[in-house]
XYZ file of C-alpha atoms in Angstrom:
649
model
C 33.386 13.593 22.704
C 30.847 15.467 20.241
C 32.201 17.293 16.952
C 30.560 19.217 14.518
C 30.867 18.707 10.983
C 29.500 20.585 8.320
C 28.455 19.243 4.538
C 26.197 20.066 1.764
C 22.827 17.932 1.208
C 22.844 16.084 -2.273
C 19.638 15.415 -2.782
C 17.184 16.373 -5.585
C 15.812 19.320 -3.599
C 16.063 23.235 -4.760
C 17.550 23.841 -1.630
C 21.178 21.982 -1.473
C 20.973 23.003 2.174
C 24.064 23.150 4.702
C 24.157 20.838 7.303
C 25.935 20.679 10.680
C 26.217 16.908 11.959
C 27.091 16.159 15.807
C 29.133 12.956 15.544
C 30.111 11.191 18.794
C 32.570 8.037 18.722
C 32.013 7.770 14.682
C 27.893 8.203 14.677
C 26.460 10.980 13.829
C 23.720 11.522 16.667
C 21.900 15.140 15.273
C 21.850 17.120 12.642
C 20.836 20.466 12.139
C 20.873 23.630 9.404
C 24.286 25.575 9.134
C 23.109 29.075 10.838
C 26.147 30.959 8.723
C 24.348 29.861 5.467
C 22.586 32.524 3.820
C 19.976 30.143 2.239
C 19.918 27.412 4.845
C 19.616 29.621 8.079
C 19.783 27.557 10.763
C 17.013 25.029 9.602
C 16.296 21.902 7.990
C 13.335 20.142 5.910
C 11.184 17.611 7.579
C 13.051 15.149 5.401
C 16.614 15.880 6.118
C 16.020 16.270 9.930
C 14.965 13.106 9.980
C 17.610 11.357 7.682
C 19.630 9.685 10.717
C 16.580 6.919 10.954
C 17.787 6.119 7.207
C 21.692 6.271 7.545
C 20.934 4.008 10.698
C 18.496 1.972 9.001
C 18.883 -1.923 9.579
C 17.632 -2.384 5.844
C 20.752 -0.323 4.425
C 22.839 -2.335 2.124
C 26.329 -3.226 2.839
C 27.282 -5.426 0.824
C 26.821 -6.752 -2.873
C 24.219 -8.685 -3.741
C 24.178 -10.953 -6.938
C 21.022 -12.875 -8.893
C 22.124 -16.223 -8.326
C 19.062 -18.769 -9.054
C 16.495 -16.359 -9.163
C 17.471 -14.519 -5.388
C 19.756 -11.605 -5.029
C 22.954 -12.866 -2.988
C 25.622 -11.565 -1.080
C 28.908 -11.246 -2.994
C 32.359 -9.864 -2.301
C 32.999 -6.374 -4.286
C 35.700 -8.588 -6.284
C 33.111 -11.353 -7.518
C 30.235 -8.032 -7.949
C 32.715 -6.248 -10.083
C 34.097 -9.249 -12.082
C 31.063 -10.306 -12.759
C 29.800 -6.729 -14.195
C 32.804 -6.345 -16.206
C 32.789 -9.311 -17.792
C 28.939 -9.415 -18.867
C 29.803 -5.475 -19.921
C 32.427 -6.709 -22.124
C 30.356 -9.948 -23.582
C 27.608 -7.571 -24.339
C 29.460 -4.853 -26.141
C 31.894 -7.599 -28.192
C 28.345 -9.599 -28.894
C 26.016 -6.519 -29.436
C 28.052 -3.160 -29.720
C 27.647 -0.442 -27.210
C 24.493 0.547 -28.150
C 23.002 -2.480 -26.622
C 24.274 -0.658 -23.392
C 21.996 1.692 -21.598
C 23.271 4.129 -18.574
C 20.589 5.929 -16.864
C 21.858 8.106 -14.760
C 18.754 10.064 -12.543
C 18.843 13.043 -9.913
C 18.996 10.871 -6.869
C 22.216 12.627 -6.147
C 23.139 16.387 -7.450
C 26.765 15.925 -6.922
C 28.575 16.957 -9.870
C 30.923 13.612 -9.354
C 28.041 11.922 -9.892
C 29.239 12.679 -13.677
C 31.791 9.840 -13.205
C 29.708 7.502 -14.478
C 28.583 9.433 -17.518
C 32.602 9.551 -18.049
C 32.943 5.737 -17.707
C 29.978 4.695 -20.224
C 31.271 7.440 -22.278
C 35.050 6.103 -22.875
C 33.520 2.788 -22.577
C 31.170 2.778 -25.453
C 29.788 5.411 -26.122
C 26.597 3.636 -25.032
C 22.759 4.692 -24.937
C 21.708 7.238 -22.742
C 18.650 9.330 -21.660
C 17.238 12.251 -23.139
C 14.269 14.401 -22.204
C 13.713 15.199 -18.313
C 11.061 13.507 -16.070
C 10.526 16.925 -13.812
C 11.632 19.694 -15.756
C 11.663 18.778 -19.418
C 8.879 20.974 -20.485
C 9.838 24.099 -18.889
C 13.527 23.858 -19.433
C 12.773 23.637 -23.099
C 10.132 26.575 -22.654
C 12.852 29.448 -21.084
C 15.290 28.250 -23.628
C 13.136 28.929 -26.414
C 11.896 32.154 -24.791
C 15.434 33.350 -23.480
C 17.638 31.340 -24.487
C 18.989 31.079 -21.388
C 17.304 29.225 -18.119
C 18.582 31.360 -14.922
C 16.888 33.277 -12.101
C 17.690 36.705 -10.402
C 19.076 36.239 -6.810
C 16.942 34.802 -4.493
C 17.269 37.732 -2.011
C 15.963 40.048 -5.099
C 12.500 39.329 -4.383
C 12.846 41.963 -1.573
C 12.851 44.279 -4.172
C 9.315 43.064 -5.307
C 6.433 44.837 -5.304
C 4.312 41.764 -6.297
C 5.363 38.059 -6.380
C 2.894 35.566 -7.523
C 3.449 32.319 -6.777
C 2.197 30.044 -10.403
C 1.418 26.501 -9.395
C 4.134 26.467 -6.826
C 4.194 25.024 -3.316
C 7.169 26.723 -1.170
C 6.471 25.059 2.071
C 6.846 21.787 0.531
C 9.396 22.148 -2.679
C 11.532 25.306 -1.522
C 11.175 25.897 2.331
C 14.107 28.247 2.396
C 12.244 30.772 -0.053
C 9.974 31.029 2.841
C 12.178 33.393 4.810
C 12.335 35.573 2.113
C 9.095 35.645 0.962
C 7.873 37.163 4.441
C 11.140 39.537 4.483
C 9.811 40.742 0.928
C 5.735 40.485 2.378
C 7.183 42.977 5.399
C 8.767 45.312 3.104
C 5.408 45.763 1.484
C 5.340 43.049 -1.300
C 2.233 41.304 -1.675
C 2.210 37.557 -2.309
C -0.618 36.005 -5.102
C -1.149 32.112 -5.292
C -2.217 30.390 -8.428
C -2.650 26.809 -8.444
C -5.858 24.122 -8.783
C -4.269 22.663 -5.314
C -4.961 24.130 -2.181
C -2.127 23.629 -0.294
C -0.391 25.795 2.567
C 1.467 28.360 0.340
C -2.318 29.810 0.237
C -2.050 31.032 4.227
C 1.402 33.236 2.904
C -1.152 35.203 0.531
C -3.314 37.956 0.124
C -5.161 36.296 -2.596
C -5.366 32.658 -3.919
C -6.938 31.576 -7.554
C -7.602 28.365 -8.314
C -7.866 27.417 -11.744
C -8.716 23.779 -13.516
C -5.543 21.972 -13.728
C -4.207 22.978 -16.939
C -6.230 25.642 -16.982
C -2.780 27.760 -16.747
C -2.569 29.196 -20.345
C -5.840 30.294 -20.356
C -5.642 32.255 -17.887
C -1.762 33.778 -18.428
C -4.299 34.733 -22.292
C -6.866 36.389 -20.116
C -3.930 38.569 -18.321
C -2.508 39.484 -21.708
C -5.703 40.112 -23.202
C -6.290 42.646 -19.968
C -2.484 43.737 -20.066
C -3.215 44.870 -23.663
C -6.526 46.095 -23.632
C -5.964 48.637 -20.711
C -2.717 49.873 -22.174
C -0.294 48.028 -19.315
C 1.976 46.443 -21.620
C 5.087 47.989 -21.451
C 5.626 50.405 -24.133
C 9.087 49.562 -24.783
C 8.225 45.720 -25.153
C 8.705 46.087 -28.797
C 12.329 47.299 -28.268
C 13.116 43.463 -26.704
C 10.386 41.181 -27.635
C 9.802 39.319 -30.854
C 6.332 38.319 -32.255
C 4.501 41.445 -30.035
C 1.993 41.915 -32.456
C 1.105 37.901 -33.179
C 1.499 37.202 -29.107
C -1.253 39.957 -29.193
C -3.417 38.496 -31.427
C -2.998 35.081 -29.713
C -4.565 37.105 -26.517
C -7.300 38.556 -28.250
C -8.371 35.428 -29.927
C -11.085 35.036 -27.422
C -12.495 37.657 -24.717
C -11.307 37.926 -20.901
C -14.148 36.266 -19.730
C -13.967 33.085 -22.478
C -10.668 32.698 -21.583
C -11.528 32.859 -17.767
C -14.397 30.856 -18.322
C -11.752 28.182 -19.819
C -9.784 28.444 -17.167
C -12.909 28.285 -14.500
C -11.633 31.321 -12.750
C -13.677 34.805 -11.918
C -12.900 37.704 -14.117
C -11.764 39.655 -11.424
C -8.799 37.205 -11.441
C -7.243 37.777 -14.707
C -7.849 41.610 -13.854
C -6.092 41.327 -10.329
C -3.214 40.009 -11.961
C -2.750 41.904 -14.743
C -2.870 45.150 -12.524
C -0.379 43.260 -10.005
C 2.262 42.884 -13.046
C 1.238 46.245 -14.517
C 2.495 47.844 -10.971
C 6.306 46.450 -11.309
C 8.357 44.981 -10.024
C 6.738 42.026 -9.956
C 7.890 38.909 -9.464
C 6.837 34.919 -11.020
C 7.877 32.153 -9.549
C 6.844 29.024 -12.038
C 5.699 25.945 -10.207
C 7.195 23.031 -11.916
C 3.711 20.910 -11.822
C 2.155 23.174 -14.584
C 4.971 21.610 -16.899
C 4.076 18.187 -16.183
C 1.247 18.226 -18.867
C 0.829 17.690 -22.393
C 0.666 21.348 -22.728
C 3.380 22.069 -20.390
C 5.405 23.787 -22.713
C 3.033 26.461 -23.666
C 2.217 27.034 -20.400
C 5.577 28.219 -18.838
C 6.126 30.156 -22.399
C 2.639 32.111 -21.667
C 4.128 33.046 -18.150
C 7.508 33.749 -19.504
C 5.631 36.205 -21.781
C 3.294 37.794 -19.000
C 7.028 38.615 -17.746
C 8.208 40.349 -21.022
C 5.497 42.015 -22.135
C 4.604 43.597 -18.375
C 8.030 45.375 -18.259
C 8.875 42.716 -15.637
C 12.206 41.288 -17.272
C 15.412 42.842 -16.576
C 14.385 44.724 -13.552
C 15.200 44.301 -9.504
C 12.297 42.438 -8.413
C 11.085 41.139 -11.489
C 11.975 37.691 -13.599
C 10.245 35.095 -14.017
C 11.772 32.163 -12.602
C 11.611 28.410 -12.890
C 15.646 27.339 -12.184
C 18.629 28.345 -10.782
C 21.466 27.287 -13.234
C 23.426 25.032 -11.017
C 25.873 23.887 -13.112
C 26.836 27.547 -14.364
C 30.218 27.337 -12.317
C 31.590 23.922 -12.907
C 33.544 22.270 -15.759
C 31.777 18.912 -16.768
C 33.979 18.389 -19.873
C 36.094 15.282 -18.047
C 32.936 13.678 -18.127
C 31.944 13.928 -21.350
C 33.347 11.592 -24.147
C 34.693 12.379 -28.012
C 31.790 11.020 -29.377
C 28.188 11.266 -28.924
C 25.765 7.978 -27.949
C 24.722 6.014 -30.382
C 21.590 6.406 -29.663
C 18.720 7.615 -26.617
C 15.850 6.463 -24.732
C 13.150 9.095 -24.036
C 12.947 9.031 -20.059
C 9.257 9.370 -19.343
C 8.742 6.966 -22.106
C 11.739 4.565 -20.766
C 9.908 1.100 -20.056
C 8.383 1.246 -23.811
C 11.275 2.444 -25.426
C 13.887 -0.009 -23.541
C 10.914 -3.436 -24.577
C 11.087 -1.681 -28.144
C 14.714 -1.260 -29.344
C 16.060 -3.492 -31.539
C 19.042 -3.546 -33.764
C 20.677 -4.279 -31.098
C 18.284 -4.944 -28.600
C 18.962 -3.338 -24.824
C 20.559 -5.766 -23.404
C 21.898 -4.284 -20.120
C 21.168 -1.447 -18.089
C 23.377 0.609 -15.797
C 20.975 2.825 -13.338
C 22.834 5.691 -11.473
C 21.204 7.759 -8.540
C 17.729 6.567 -9.474
C 14.880 4.635 -9.160
C 13.137 4.594 -12.210
C 10.392 1.836 -11.398
C 9.042 3.866 -8.769
C 9.387 7.441 -10.248
C 8.538 6.581 -13.962
C 5.128 6.632 -15.507
C 3.540 3.133 -16.180
C 5.857 1.432 -13.666
C 4.812 -1.926 -13.990
C 6.039 -1.355 -17.849
C 9.245 -0.173 -16.438
C 9.172 -2.903 -14.017
C 8.602 -5.328 -16.892
C 11.639 -3.419 -19.399
C 14.309 -3.976 -16.480
C 12.978 -7.276 -15.428
C 13.561 -8.868 -18.860
C 17.149 -7.433 -19.798
C 20.176 -9.551 -19.599
C 21.950 -7.782 -17.178
C 20.778 -4.728 -14.870
C 22.764 -2.834 -12.078
C 21.763 -0.928 -9.731
C 24.114 1.420 -7.688
C 21.837 2.256 -4.272
C 21.827 2.269 -0.402
C 18.535 0.552 -0.543
C 16.916 -2.652 -1.672
C 14.240 -0.163 -4.095
C 11.464 -1.248 -6.558
C 14.644 -0.919 -8.969
C 17.446 -2.714 -7.477
C 14.495 -5.529 -6.706
C 14.185 -6.390 -10.829
C 18.461 -5.887 -10.871
C 20.354 -8.900 -11.165
C 23.255 -6.774 -9.320
C 23.214 -4.094 -6.932
C 26.071 -2.087 -5.506
C 25.654 -0.446 -2.096
C 27.016 3.144 -1.902
C 27.009 6.110 -0.188
C 24.305 8.542 1.405
C 24.242 12.461 1.499
C 26.490 12.222 4.839
C 28.775 10.279 3.386
C 29.461 11.976 0.057
C 32.328 13.480 -1.379
C 31.219 16.201 -3.877
C 30.554 19.664 -4.824
C 27.079 21.082 -5.125
C 25.465 23.601 -7.003
C 21.569 24.548 -6.264
C 18.399 24.948 -8.424
C 16.858 26.876 -5.653
C 19.464 30.214 -5.111
C 23.201 30.553 -6.503
C 25.205 29.651 -3.617
C 27.872 26.501 -4.074
C 28.756 24.204 -1.413
C 30.955 21.238 -1.100
C 29.867 17.920 0.631
C 32.407 16.313 2.995
C 31.759 12.929 4.253
C 30.807 13.736 7.986
C 31.469 10.209 8.714
C 33.040 7.474 6.638
C 30.672 5.138 5.018
C 29.990 1.673 6.736
C 32.435 -1.221 5.766
C 31.541 -2.884 2.204
C 30.004 0.405 0.771
C 31.545 2.223 -2.001
C 30.992 5.790 -3.537
C 30.601 5.906 -7.243
C 33.893 7.145 -7.738
C 35.278 4.024 -6.055
C 33.270 1.811 -8.109
C 33.337 3.052 -11.678
C 37.568 3.058 -11.508
C 37.662 -0.167 -10.094
C 35.188 -1.017 -13.052
C 37.206 0.858 -15.809
C 40.678 -0.840 -14.419
C 38.852 -4.383 -15.058
C 37.346 -3.276 -18.262
C 40.617 -1.870 -19.944
C 40.081 2.045 -19.267
C 43.050 1.532 -17.167
C 43.435 5.012 -15.076
C 41.051 7.005 -17.432
C 39.031 7.857 -14.351
C 42.328 7.960 -11.902
C 42.362 10.396 -9.198
C 40.935 11.172 -5.454
C 37.534 13.005 -5.107
C 39.434 15.910 -4.119
C 41.269 15.558 -7.414
C 38.222 15.273 -9.409
C 36.440 18.529 -7.299
C 39.306 20.715 -8.110
C 39.410 19.658 -11.969
C 35.297 20.301 -11.748
C 35.409 23.504 -10.014
C 38.643 25.583 -10.496
C 38.599 26.141 -14.438
C 35.938 28.322 -14.201
C 36.181 29.620 -10.660
C 39.710 30.271 -9.817
C 40.433 32.717 -12.524
C 38.241 35.212 -9.892
C 39.973 33.704 -7.039
C 37.961 30.972 -5.599
C 39.487 27.904 -5.308
C 38.279 24.610 -3.656
C 39.967 25.489 -0.336
C 37.669 28.433 -0.657
C 34.610 26.613 -1.070
C 35.735 24.512 2.028
C 35.595 27.325 3.690
C 32.236 28.504 3.734
C 29.512 28.982 1.288
C 30.187 31.170 -1.581
C 27.722 32.844 -4.041
C 28.331 31.822 -7.879
C 29.837 34.817 -8.839
C 29.227 34.174 -12.632
C 25.579 34.189 -11.751
C 23.636 37.931 -12.120
C 22.325 39.614 -9.586
C 19.145 40.555 -11.756
C 19.193 38.209 -14.892
C 18.925 40.425 -18.598
C 19.727 43.418 -16.957
C 20.298 44.914 -20.477
C 17.744 43.479 -21.984
C 19.531 41.620 -24.226
C 18.871 37.849 -24.766
C 21.187 34.443 -25.766
C 18.223 34.168 -28.737
C 19.247 33.801 -32.310
C 17.809 37.829 -32.369
C 18.704 38.590 -28.907
C 15.376 39.047 -27.775
C 12.552 37.547 -26.371
C 10.806 34.983 -28.797
C 7.434 35.498 -27.307
C 4.926 32.333 -27.820
C 2.450 32.784 -30.863
C 0.543 29.782 -30.609
C -2.022 28.362 -28.258
C -1.579 24.567 -27.340
C -3.559 21.994 -29.201
C -6.685 20.987 -27.358
C -7.023 17.709 -25.881
C -10.259 16.120 -25.547
C -10.882 12.898 -23.478
C -13.741 10.541 -24.775
C -13.475 8.879 -21.385
C -13.947 11.796 -19.298
C -17.490 10.723 -17.862
C -16.379 7.080 -17.060
C -13.096 8.890 -15.315
C -13.702 12.059 -13.724
C -10.961 12.970 -11.847
C -7.511 14.827 -12.553
C -5.069 12.427 -10.680
C -1.842 14.234 -9.618
C 0.896 13.220 -7.901
C 2.364 15.615 -5.491
C 5.612 16.001 -3.660
C 5.098 15.639 0.044
C 7.177 17.099 3.086
C 7.387 13.446 3.974
C 9.633 11.993 1.389
C 12.426 13.120 -1.401
C 11.109 12.027 -4.598
C 10.918 8.139 -3.405
C 13.391 8.396 -0.348
C 10.830 8.598 2.720
C 11.828 10.069 5.796
C 10.579 7.441 7.553
C 8.895 4.110 6.452
C 5.439 4.324 4.878
C 2.498 1.591 6.207
C -0.960 0.566 4.839
C -2.565 2.042 1.743
C -1.940 5.637 0.243
C -4.115 8.175 0.995
C -5.766 9.987 -1.753
C -7.142 13.670 -0.883
C -10.642 14.707 -2.629
C -13.483 17.157 -2.310
C -16.056 15.196 -0.127
C -18.489 15.837 -3.242
C -15.718 13.933 -5.572
C -15.181 10.962 -3.357
C -17.953 8.766 -4.763
C -19.481 8.161 -1.717
C -16.741 6.783 0.308
C -16.277 8.585 3.801
C -13.597 10.443 5.211
C -11.071 7.536 6.316
C -12.747 5.224 4.152
C -11.174 2.609 1.810
C -11.447 3.046 -2.282
C -9.678 1.529 -5.162
C -8.249 4.116 -7.505
C -8.727 3.059 -11.124
C -7.466 4.507 -14.633
C -7.218 3.093 -17.999
C -3.307 1.210 -16.896
C -3.774 0.407 -13.393
C -5.593 0.392 -9.999
C -4.590 1.024 -6.486
C -6.487 0.695 -2.928
C -6.143 3.903 -1.184
C -7.857 5.641 1.961
C -10.024 8.924 1.397
C -9.264 12.218 2.949
C -12.110 14.575 2.925
C -10.794 17.990 1.985
C -13.531 20.532 0.854
C -10.739 23.288 -0.227
C -9.771 21.272 -3.106
C -11.633 21.541 -6.457
C -13.963 19.227 -7.240
C -12.009 17.579 -10.477
C -8.958 16.445 -9.201
C -7.882 13.429 -6.931
C -4.408 14.203 -4.721
C -1.858 11.332 -4.180
C 1.971 11.391 -3.008
C 4.495 11.390 -5.015
C 6.718 8.364 -4.754
C 5.100 5.751 -3.275
C 6.929 2.561 -3.325
C 5.521 -0.167 -6.226
C 6.104 -2.888 -3.980
C 3.974 -1.424 -0.512
C 0.812 -0.828 -3.372
C 1.505 2.747 -2.807
C 2.966 3.943 -6.283
C 0.848 6.334 -8.411
C 3.105 5.930 -11.389
C 1.565 2.710 -11.760
C -1.932 4.848 -12.461
C -0.573 6.847 -15.503
C 0.082 6.477 -18.706
C 4.033 7.294 -20.164
C 3.613 9.973 -22.469
C 5.320 13.517 -22.832
C 5.320 17.116 -22.639
C 4.471 19.312 -26.209
C 8.227 20.370 -26.036
C 11.631 19.054 -23.737
C 10.622 15.559 -23.660
C 9.722 16.121 -20.090
C 6.317 13.873 -18.518
C 3.207 14.640 -18.975
C 2.527 13.147 -15.240
C -0.688 15.247 -14.853
C -3.089 13.917 -17.326
C -3.926 10.889 -16.155
C -7.969 10.486 -15.337
C -8.851 8.371 -12.439
C -12.262 6.927 -10.617
C -13.080 6.047 -6.989
C -15.101 3.435 -6.295
C -15.458 2.147 -2.235
C -13.742 -1.140 -1.238
C -14.239 -3.402 2.093
C -10.759 -3.381 3.265
C -10.078 -7.018 4.573
C -9.791 -7.262 8.608
C -6.490 -7.548 10.070
C -5.248 -11.209 11.122
C -5.453 -11.199 15.090
């Protein structure tokens, strides 16, 4: 007999889809999107619709693994947790809690993954990470400019006259925005894509501009100059913007033609974009890729300024959307400690900093919801940093690149077994993750793991409570006064009542002055003296086939690098090549695409290091101008032809 059960996807994706699972004889046999959810609308992305192959993969871990004699060996949970407790207690006693580093990433966006934070805050506090590999620059930019980081209601796009998709590939990164964009088009909105990469989103747009990688700041300045020169800026901008004269002077530092030459776009692009901003309401949807440059914060700040001076802040159909504040509805104070962490590790520089720390050195690392070897730059350095620690614990469902260098691997639940509450960063709806099937025997969730460990290290019942108790603790302090309980969320999707429909509608901003803080300086020019030796900029892009390093289906053979035919170094379409950077090299197959710029090489994000498909093994660890994000799109590479060995008969 079949039964339909609902849950919410907890993976690192803005859409946080509501899933309908068909369960038969205790096994999930089908996944679909919830037709009753206002964002999911009955469909799932490629990645999640094929998740059953992952859920029931024979490679899934169902028993703890402890390194003995150099090999990861199956052990009981008792031995695994006793070992973890003994090693953590010994290291804390001998070197202090700063010698322990807890790294938590976004492999699960459920609020209850914070239980690991709660444990280490009470056990230490220990060393934790700072910065954000994905969004650090953009986060810092919007907080600097607006004092807040949120967006209009997603449905507000239907009120827009123009929508600028600036560096945003909605087909891959937020497919459930597509129906809203199509509805906006049906109402007369005009869509424009601005992106150095040609991708499917261009098919949705009436205009497409393809600046050089990193040319977005110059293009934004050209647009700003047109706004000022043509008298198209909001005449009331001085009422709610600080530094308006300085921003105007910055835009007028160069001519429109000079700014456009720097951006490598025609002047008509700047005029067209300025006109669209002036014909408000115009919404700017900001992709995260631009922030992954050394000037990433300045680029996002420039787009914030365009939205402000053109009068598109605080009005229906306007706004500059980078992020939806997914934690706004939740009280996360139960996961916090009484004292701050003794020190931090910058996430994009994790490998180098862990290797270099002393007094005390990092002796133990605990990894929650992450695969840093695959997902952080200089993958080999990250692997070496972990491999040389005394004790590394990874909590995961699979033997990832990171788990392979661990001393202890603890098998945990998947998205179909999660028991949690979830906020989205692509819309304002709240969701509940309810296990549609129990985990396999031998698998435990984060809550159960940390509670068992807490009892072993002397924390007693500090983390006690069922998953339902913890869900209530984080949801009801803020939501119950508004009439929303855990039971309300369990009955169906609820829009966060604390999120505005139109952000900054009163044109008041939670900055120190209460006004928009406009950018006044251009980013520092960065000249690469080795550009002739490495002529292409490497961009490792999100793909519909994987959620970070979680691939919908196993990958085989070399990765595929996409380039313009003129940039292929003579390698034919489908031919083999070596991609070489200053820090590494990898084998790949070439795909020719004449729609791409001649100065970029495109690889899929999230490839596994063990398979020779990891783009991060080619990328130097460096940070963005603000926010300590990862400047992942600054690596230059060259392509050389090679001959692959013939397969064995």
